[in-house]
């Protein structure tokens, strides 16, 4: 019996060892883009479903603060996203290529900032951090603080100022419902693919910090690798709602003062030295009063969903259709260059034609002048001939006069001799009488 038990034990051990030595199946990598949506800092879910639908290629991860928040998620999110719990940690950020932090209602802890920085600097990553105005509603100055904390921690120049920006020209029936102009800098022109305007419902204006700590408007002061994507019109106007009174709690503006007007940035991107990318927006694609992905608002049609897709594709390097659009842009630029060259050539040809016509006119004028001169020369020749004939006639007359004068002189000479002889005769006769 003991022998049988021993044999059975040996067989079991052999099977276990064989199992350990057998090749283990490799775990396949996830196919899609790992994108995490942060709902762990008080954000609401408005706009999340639309975001997920706009990037069906993604492996979506939704971060909740606890399991108690699960019940607020729409079924679409539950069925199509991996749900993780807690704040930002190395565990919750695993297998994620991009993090999107909508306007937060709770501050991010120093430990979470440290985890984000470690994650961000490990391999090519992208982060989108969205703010709000300082109006005391969703987001407000807490969202602005989170934007600046994260942006500074990852080494970005971008910031959001602690004020609000309206647009008196481009809006959805109220100046705070800003209809932002999507007009990307040339370096990121592909982000404007299929987009003209998008909603920024009560945004805060963006700024940038120079290396010396000075805050500037990045529209007016260009910073390397910082690119504007969306802005107000020249009807932009700054308001400040907090502090509500001098000395009251609240953050003081750093750059823009109440009453300032002009063009203000609403969404910008920065490519950091290691190639990682950060997107900063003055309003949020989700979690705010009205999602930035809104299609139509107070009768204004916008393209926020298309802009969202463009930003994610660009930030993650999964450019997809943006590459084709880039080729179209480049082809358009080439076509514009060719068109400009043709127009320049046409202008040159017109100038040449004008010069030829002018030269032809000059030649015709010269021909007329030559003909006129020839006519004048003919007339002069005729006059010279006439003068020659006149001179000949005068010469003949002079010759005649010379002959007549000679005859006259001869006659006068003979007459003089006769007169002298007569006088001599008279004198002789007179002398004889004496």
XYZ file of C-alpha atoms in Angstrom:
434
model
C 0.000 0.000 0.000
C 2.821 2.295 0.944
C 4.527 1.381 -2.328
C 1.440 2.360 -4.313
C 1.217 5.673 -2.491
C 4.868 6.359 -3.218
C 4.403 5.587 -6.900
C 1.334 7.847 -7.053
C 3.303 10.681 -5.447
C 6.135 10.239 -7.940
C 3.675 10.313 -10.834
C 2.027 13.504 -9.515
C 5.404 15.192 -9.078
C 6.424 14.170 -12.591
C 3.214 15.582 -14.029
C 3.704 18.842 -12.115
C 7.305 19.199 -13.274
C 6.308 18.440 -16.853
C 3.607 21.067 -16.594
C 6.092 23.639 -15.340
C 8.560 22.804 -18.095
C 5.958 22.892 -20.857
C 5.885 26.102 -22.982
C 3.533 28.666 -21.507
C 1.167 30.487 -23.901
C 2.164 34.122 -24.459
C -0.331 36.796 -23.508
C -1.230 38.789 -26.616
C -0.762 42.537 -26.431
C -3.819 44.715 -26.622
C -4.523 45.850 -30.130
C -6.074 49.289 -29.655
C -4.833 52.548 -28.160
C -4.917 52.535 -24.377
C -6.761 55.711 -23.342
C -7.746 56.485 -19.757
C -10.615 58.833 -18.899
C -10.338 60.240 -15.399
C -13.570 60.236 -13.399
C -11.811 59.912 -10.053
C -11.660 63.633 -9.237
C -15.340 64.525 -9.155
C -15.961 64.737 -12.912
C -19.384 63.868 -14.288
C -19.923 61.456 -17.191
C -21.491 63.879 -19.677
C -19.704 63.462 -23.012
C -17.855 60.240 -22.120
C -20.029 58.002 -24.300
C -19.543 60.309 -27.280
C -15.786 60.324 -26.720
C -15.641 56.539 -26.689
C -17.719 56.278 -29.841
C -15.446 58.726 -31.654
C -12.420 56.444 -31.063
C -13.756 52.901 -31.480
C -10.176 51.683 -32.021
C -9.239 52.484 -28.424
C -8.943 50.196 -25.424
C -10.841 52.488 -23.092
C -10.061 52.620 -19.396
C -12.318 54.574 -17.040
C -10.839 55.523 -13.688
C -13.295 55.840 -10.781
C -12.485 56.880 -7.236
C -14.311 53.836 -5.821
C -16.744 51.073 -6.723
C -19.540 53.257 -5.351
C -19.236 55.413 -8.474
C -19.894 52.487 -10.799
C -23.644 52.933 -10.666
C -23.463 56.372 -12.321
C -21.809 54.986 -15.444
C -23.971 54.499 -18.547
C -24.275 50.892 -19.708
C -22.301 51.711 -22.861
C -19.306 52.688 -20.737
C -19.621 49.626 -18.507
C -19.800 47.331 -21.529
C -17.023 48.923 -23.567
C -14.423 50.099 -21.069
C -12.197 48.552 -18.446
C -13.079 50.008 -15.058
C -10.278 50.783 -12.611
C -10.481 52.287 -9.144
C -8.448 54.735 -7.089
C -6.377 57.712 -8.127
C -3.410 57.822 -10.473
C -0.962 55.049 -9.606
C 1.443 52.862 -11.526
C -1.246 50.176 -11.442
C -4.129 52.288 -12.724
C -1.901 53.757 -15.437
C -0.650 50.403 -16.716
C -0.987 49.790 -20.490
C -2.239 53.329 -21.023
C -0.845 55.522 -23.813
C -2.971 58.602 -23.166
C -4.632 60.119 -20.108
C -7.512 62.586 -20.367
C -8.246 64.626 -17.239
C -11.481 66.556 -17.620
C -12.216 69.571 -15.451
C -11.635 68.309 -11.946
C -13.646 69.100 -8.833
C -10.989 67.672 -6.508
C -7.273 68.394 -6.500
C -4.767 65.794 -7.611
C -2.534 64.647 -4.757
C 1.277 64.943 -4.824
C 1.471 61.135 -4.974
C -0.764 61.109 -8.029
C 1.345 63.816 -9.665
C 4.441 61.710 -9.049
C 2.767 58.658 -10.584
C 1.663 60.685 -13.609
C 5.165 62.070 -14.147
C 6.737 58.599 -13.908
C 4.170 57.206 -16.334
C 4.505 60.176 -18.702
C 8.291 60.002 -18.907
C 8.609 56.227 -19.275
C 7.748 55.814 -22.979
C 6.013 57.936 -25.620
C 2.891 59.229 -23.877
C 0.218 61.875 -24.246
C -1.865 63.717 -21.690
C -4.841 66.042 -22.076
C -5.688 68.187 -19.091
C -8.764 70.401 -19.328
C -9.730 73.394 -17.231
C -12.607 75.805 -16.812
C -13.232 79.461 -16.044
C -13.084 80.775 -12.482
C -16.876 81.064 -12.429
C -18.073 79.224 -9.286
C -19.791 76.284 -10.977
C -18.420 73.006 -12.411
C -14.657 72.914 -12.462
C -13.818 76.536 -11.598
C -10.469 77.334 -9.999
C -9.888 73.775 -8.795
C -9.884 72.627 -12.415
C -7.528 75.492 -13.237
C -5.193 74.501 -10.414
C -5.136 70.876 -11.592
C -4.267 72.006 -15.116
C -1.334 74.059 -13.892
C -0.137 71.410 -11.436
C -0.039 68.696 -14.095
C 1.360 70.926 -16.854
C 4.171 72.188 -14.642
C 4.980 68.709 -13.350
C 5.472 67.218 -16.824
C 7.604 70.175 -17.949
C 5.126 72.023 -20.152
C 5.145 75.775 -20.778
C 1.350 75.839 -21.057
C -0.892 77.162 -18.290
C -4.439 78.405 -17.721
C -5.053 81.780 -16.073
C -7.399 82.136 -13.104
C -10.038 84.148 -14.959
C -12.813 83.639 -17.514
C -12.950 84.572 -21.180
C -16.066 85.461 -23.186
C -16.485 86.135 -26.882
C -18.770 88.968 -27.932
C -18.649 87.906 -31.589
C -18.519 84.103 -31.818
C -20.929 82.576 -29.318
C -24.097 80.510 -28.910
C -26.588 83.202 -27.889
C -24.516 84.217 -24.830
C -20.983 85.581 -24.643
C -19.833 82.908 -22.148
C -20.960 80.132 -24.533
C -17.875 80.621 -26.614
C -17.844 79.117 -30.088
C -14.099 78.730 -30.436
C -12.390 79.246 -33.775
C -10.345 76.176 -34.711
C -7.396 77.685 -36.558
C -4.316 75.530 -35.859
C -0.790 76.783 -36.333
C 0.759 75.475 -39.579
C 2.876 72.914 -37.722
C -0.292 71.148 -36.515
C -2.587 72.021 -39.407
C -3.929 68.444 -39.518
C -5.762 69.071 -36.244
C -8.122 71.330 -38.170
C -9.208 68.513 -40.498
C -12.960 68.815 -40.951
C -13.286 71.384 -38.161
C -14.246 75.046 -38.173
C -15.585 75.731 -34.676
C -16.160 73.925 -31.396
C -17.908 74.711 -28.114
C -16.075 76.086 -25.073
C -18.843 76.613 -22.519
C -17.477 79.129 -20.007
C -13.761 78.638 -20.672
C -10.651 79.954 -19.043
C -7.982 81.519 -21.286
C -4.677 79.754 -21.777
C -1.270 81.266 -21.172
C 2.330 80.143 -21.331
C 5.222 80.520 -18.927
C 8.643 81.475 -20.238
C 11.772 79.924 -18.775
C 12.239 83.050 -16.619
C 8.769 82.612 -15.106
C 7.020 85.350 -17.104
C 3.448 84.597 -18.167
C 2.613 85.466 -21.786
C -0.129 85.031 -24.363
C 1.291 82.308 -26.668
C -0.605 83.801 -29.600
C 1.488 86.960 -29.308
C 4.727 85.440 -28.010
C 5.758 82.344 -29.938
C 7.352 79.553 -27.916
C 9.130 76.676 -29.674
C 6.981 73.534 -29.961
C 3.901 75.256 -28.498
C 1.068 75.460 -31.013
C -2.328 77.140 -30.850
C -5.264 75.026 -32.021
C -8.353 77.036 -31.034
C -8.897 80.669 -30.039
C -11.467 83.384 -29.558
C -12.159 86.036 -32.156
C -10.993 89.603 -31.610
C -14.210 89.874 -29.573
C -12.598 88.024 -26.675
C -13.067 89.678 -23.277
C -11.659 88.786 -19.849
C -13.817 88.565 -16.717
C -12.805 87.588 -13.193
C -15.282 86.035 -10.747
C -13.005 84.907 -7.913
C -12.018 86.199 -5.453
C -15.547 87.526 -5.097
C -14.198 90.444 -3.048
C -10.785 91.748 -1.982
C -9.322 89.331 0.526
C -11.879 86.608 -0.196
C -10.667 83.078 -1.033
C -9.642 82.606 -4.636
C -6.743 82.724 -7.048
C -5.630 86.063 -8.501
C -5.096 86.362 -12.235
C -1.507 85.981 -13.411
C -1.629 87.536 -16.888
C -5.032 88.688 -18.055
C -6.913 91.435 -16.222
C -10.679 91.999 -16.113
C -11.716 94.080 -19.104
C -8.844 92.956 -21.342
C -9.983 92.414 -24.923
C -8.495 90.727 -27.964
C -7.736 87.223 -29.199
C -7.134 84.616 -26.484
C -6.064 80.956 -26.801
C -8.613 78.298 -25.851
C -6.781 75.087 -26.754
C -3.084 74.507 -27.358
C -0.648 71.628 -27.647
C 3.021 71.232 -26.865
C 5.549 68.683 -28.068
C 8.067 68.147 -25.285
C 11.784 67.457 -25.863
C 11.298 63.684 -25.411
C 8.548 63.677 -28.051
C 5.690 63.337 -25.581
C 2.670 65.543 -26.123
C 0.406 67.555 -23.867
C -2.947 69.074 -24.755
C -4.294 71.893 -22.594
C -7.793 73.291 -23.063
C -9.729 76.043 -21.341
C -12.808 73.845 -21.274
C -13.408 70.116 -21.084
C -14.487 67.497 -23.621
C -16.507 65.899 -20.802
C -17.669 66.491 -17.276
C -18.557 70.171 -17.621
C -21.848 71.997 -17.956
C -21.863 71.240 -21.685
C -19.451 68.835 -23.370
C -16.973 70.185 -25.871
C -18.118 67.415 -28.236
C -21.542 69.043 -28.598
C -22.778 68.941 -32.197
C -25.345 71.744 -32.131
C -26.007 74.291 -29.394
C -28.547 77.103 -29.564
C -28.719 76.608 -33.308
C -24.956 76.742 -33.862
C -23.513 73.664 -35.592
C -20.023 72.742 -34.409
C -17.440 70.043 -35.029
C -16.221 69.212 -31.525
C -16.432 65.452 -32.090
C -14.193 65.655 -35.142
C -11.715 67.842 -33.260
C -11.642 65.345 -30.396
C -10.778 62.505 -32.760
C -8.117 64.581 -34.496
C -6.462 65.451 -31.185
C -6.384 61.862 -29.941
C -5.068 60.466 -33.233
C -2.348 63.122 -33.352
C -1.388 62.795 -29.686
C -1.065 58.996 -29.781
C 0.665 58.862 -33.164
C -2.180 56.767 -34.536
C -2.669 59.271 -37.297
C -5.056 57.235 -39.433
C -6.964 59.494 -41.762
C -4.896 62.484 -40.665
C -2.025 61.212 -42.820
C -4.266 61.262 -45.872
C -5.445 64.733 -44.933
C -1.834 65.827 -44.489
C -1.079 64.575 -47.994
C -4.085 66.510 -49.261
C -2.799 69.614 -47.496
C 0.651 69.123 -48.983
C -0.892 68.506 -52.411
C -2.965 71.633 -51.957
C 0.158 73.591 -51.062
C 1.931 72.247 -54.159
C -1.104 73.107 -56.272
C -1.187 76.580 -54.744
C 2.526 76.985 -55.496
C 1.953 75.856 -59.099
C -1.061 78.156 -59.384
C 0.980 81.022 -57.973
C 3.788 80.234 -60.428
C 1.294 80.154 -63.308
C -0.199 83.445 -62.182
C 3.283 84.924 -61.908
C 4.133 83.600 -65.383
C 0.853 84.957 -66.706
C 1.637 88.323 -65.168
C 5.113 88.217 -66.715
C 3.631 87.295 -70.090
C 1.150 90.141 -69.797
C 3.995 92.515 -68.948
C 6.007 91.126 -71.878
C 3.005 91.485 -74.167
C 2.555 95.036 -72.946
C 6.246 95.699 -73.562
C 5.999 94.183 -77.063
C 2.936 96.300 -77.809
C 4.743 99.361 -76.498
C 7.809 98.488 -78.587
C 5.621 97.905 -81.632
C 3.994 101.272 -81.070
C 7.431 102.843 -80.737
C 8.594 101.166 -83.959
C 5.480 102.387 -85.757
C 6.108 105.868 -84.414
C 9.719 105.672 -85.574
C 8.590 104.480 -88.986
C 6.214 107.429 -89.219
C 9.028 109.726 -88.113
C 11.372 108.253 -90.722
C 8.690 108.651 -93.409
C 8.155 112.213 -92.283
C 11.891 112.844 -92.358
C 12.083 111.279 -95.799
C 9.299 113.604 -96.955
C 11.080 116.536 -95.404
C 14.341 115.528 -97.062
C 12.538 115.276 -100.406
C 11.118 118.732 -99.916
C 14.541 120.034 -98.933
C 16.046 118.367 -101.995
C 13.461 120.052 -104.202
C 14.197 123.349 -102.556
C 17.936 122.831 -103.025
C 17.354 122.073 -106.710
C 15.257 125.214 -107.012
C 17.971 127.196 -105.256
C 20.579 125.723 -107.552
C 18.534 126.793 -110.592
C 18.054 130.216 -109.067
C 21.781 130.478 -108.395
C 22.514 129.472 -111.989
C 20.050 132.060 -113.248
C 21.587 134.686 -111.001
C 25.020 133.635 -112.143
C 23.917 134.064 -115.760
C 22.472 137.441 -114.952
C 25.638 138.432 -113.151
C 27.644 137.396 -116.195
C 25.358 139.538 -118.367
C 25.745 142.435 -116.026
C 29.474 142.029 -116.047
C 29.458 142.238 -119.881
C 27.246 145.278 -119.855
C 29.430 146.861 -117.236
C 32.497 146.246 -119.406
C 30.818 147.880 -122.389
C 29.791 150.790 -120.252
C 33.296 151.160 -118.933
C 34.681 151.078 -122.478
C 32.190 153.686 -123.601
C 32.983 155.847 -120.616
C 36.677 155.533 -121.307
C 36.257 156.576 -124.956
C 33.976 159.402 -123.932
C 36.558 160.566 -121.437
C 39.275 160.571 -124.069
C 37.070 162.497 -126.465
C 36.294 165.012 -123.749
C 39.933 165.468 -122.967
C 40.776 165.975 -126.643
C 37.987 168.504 -126.930
C 39.265 170.425 -123.946
C 42.756 170.415 -125.401
C 41.459 171.742 -128.702
C 39.600 174.543 -126.919
C 42.698 175.443 -125.042
C 44.810 175.630 -128.172
C 42.271 177.746 -129.959
C 42.123 180.154 -127.050
C 45.850 180.520 -127.033
C 46.014 181.323 -130.736
C 43.664 184.256 -130.325
C 46.010 185.853 -127.919
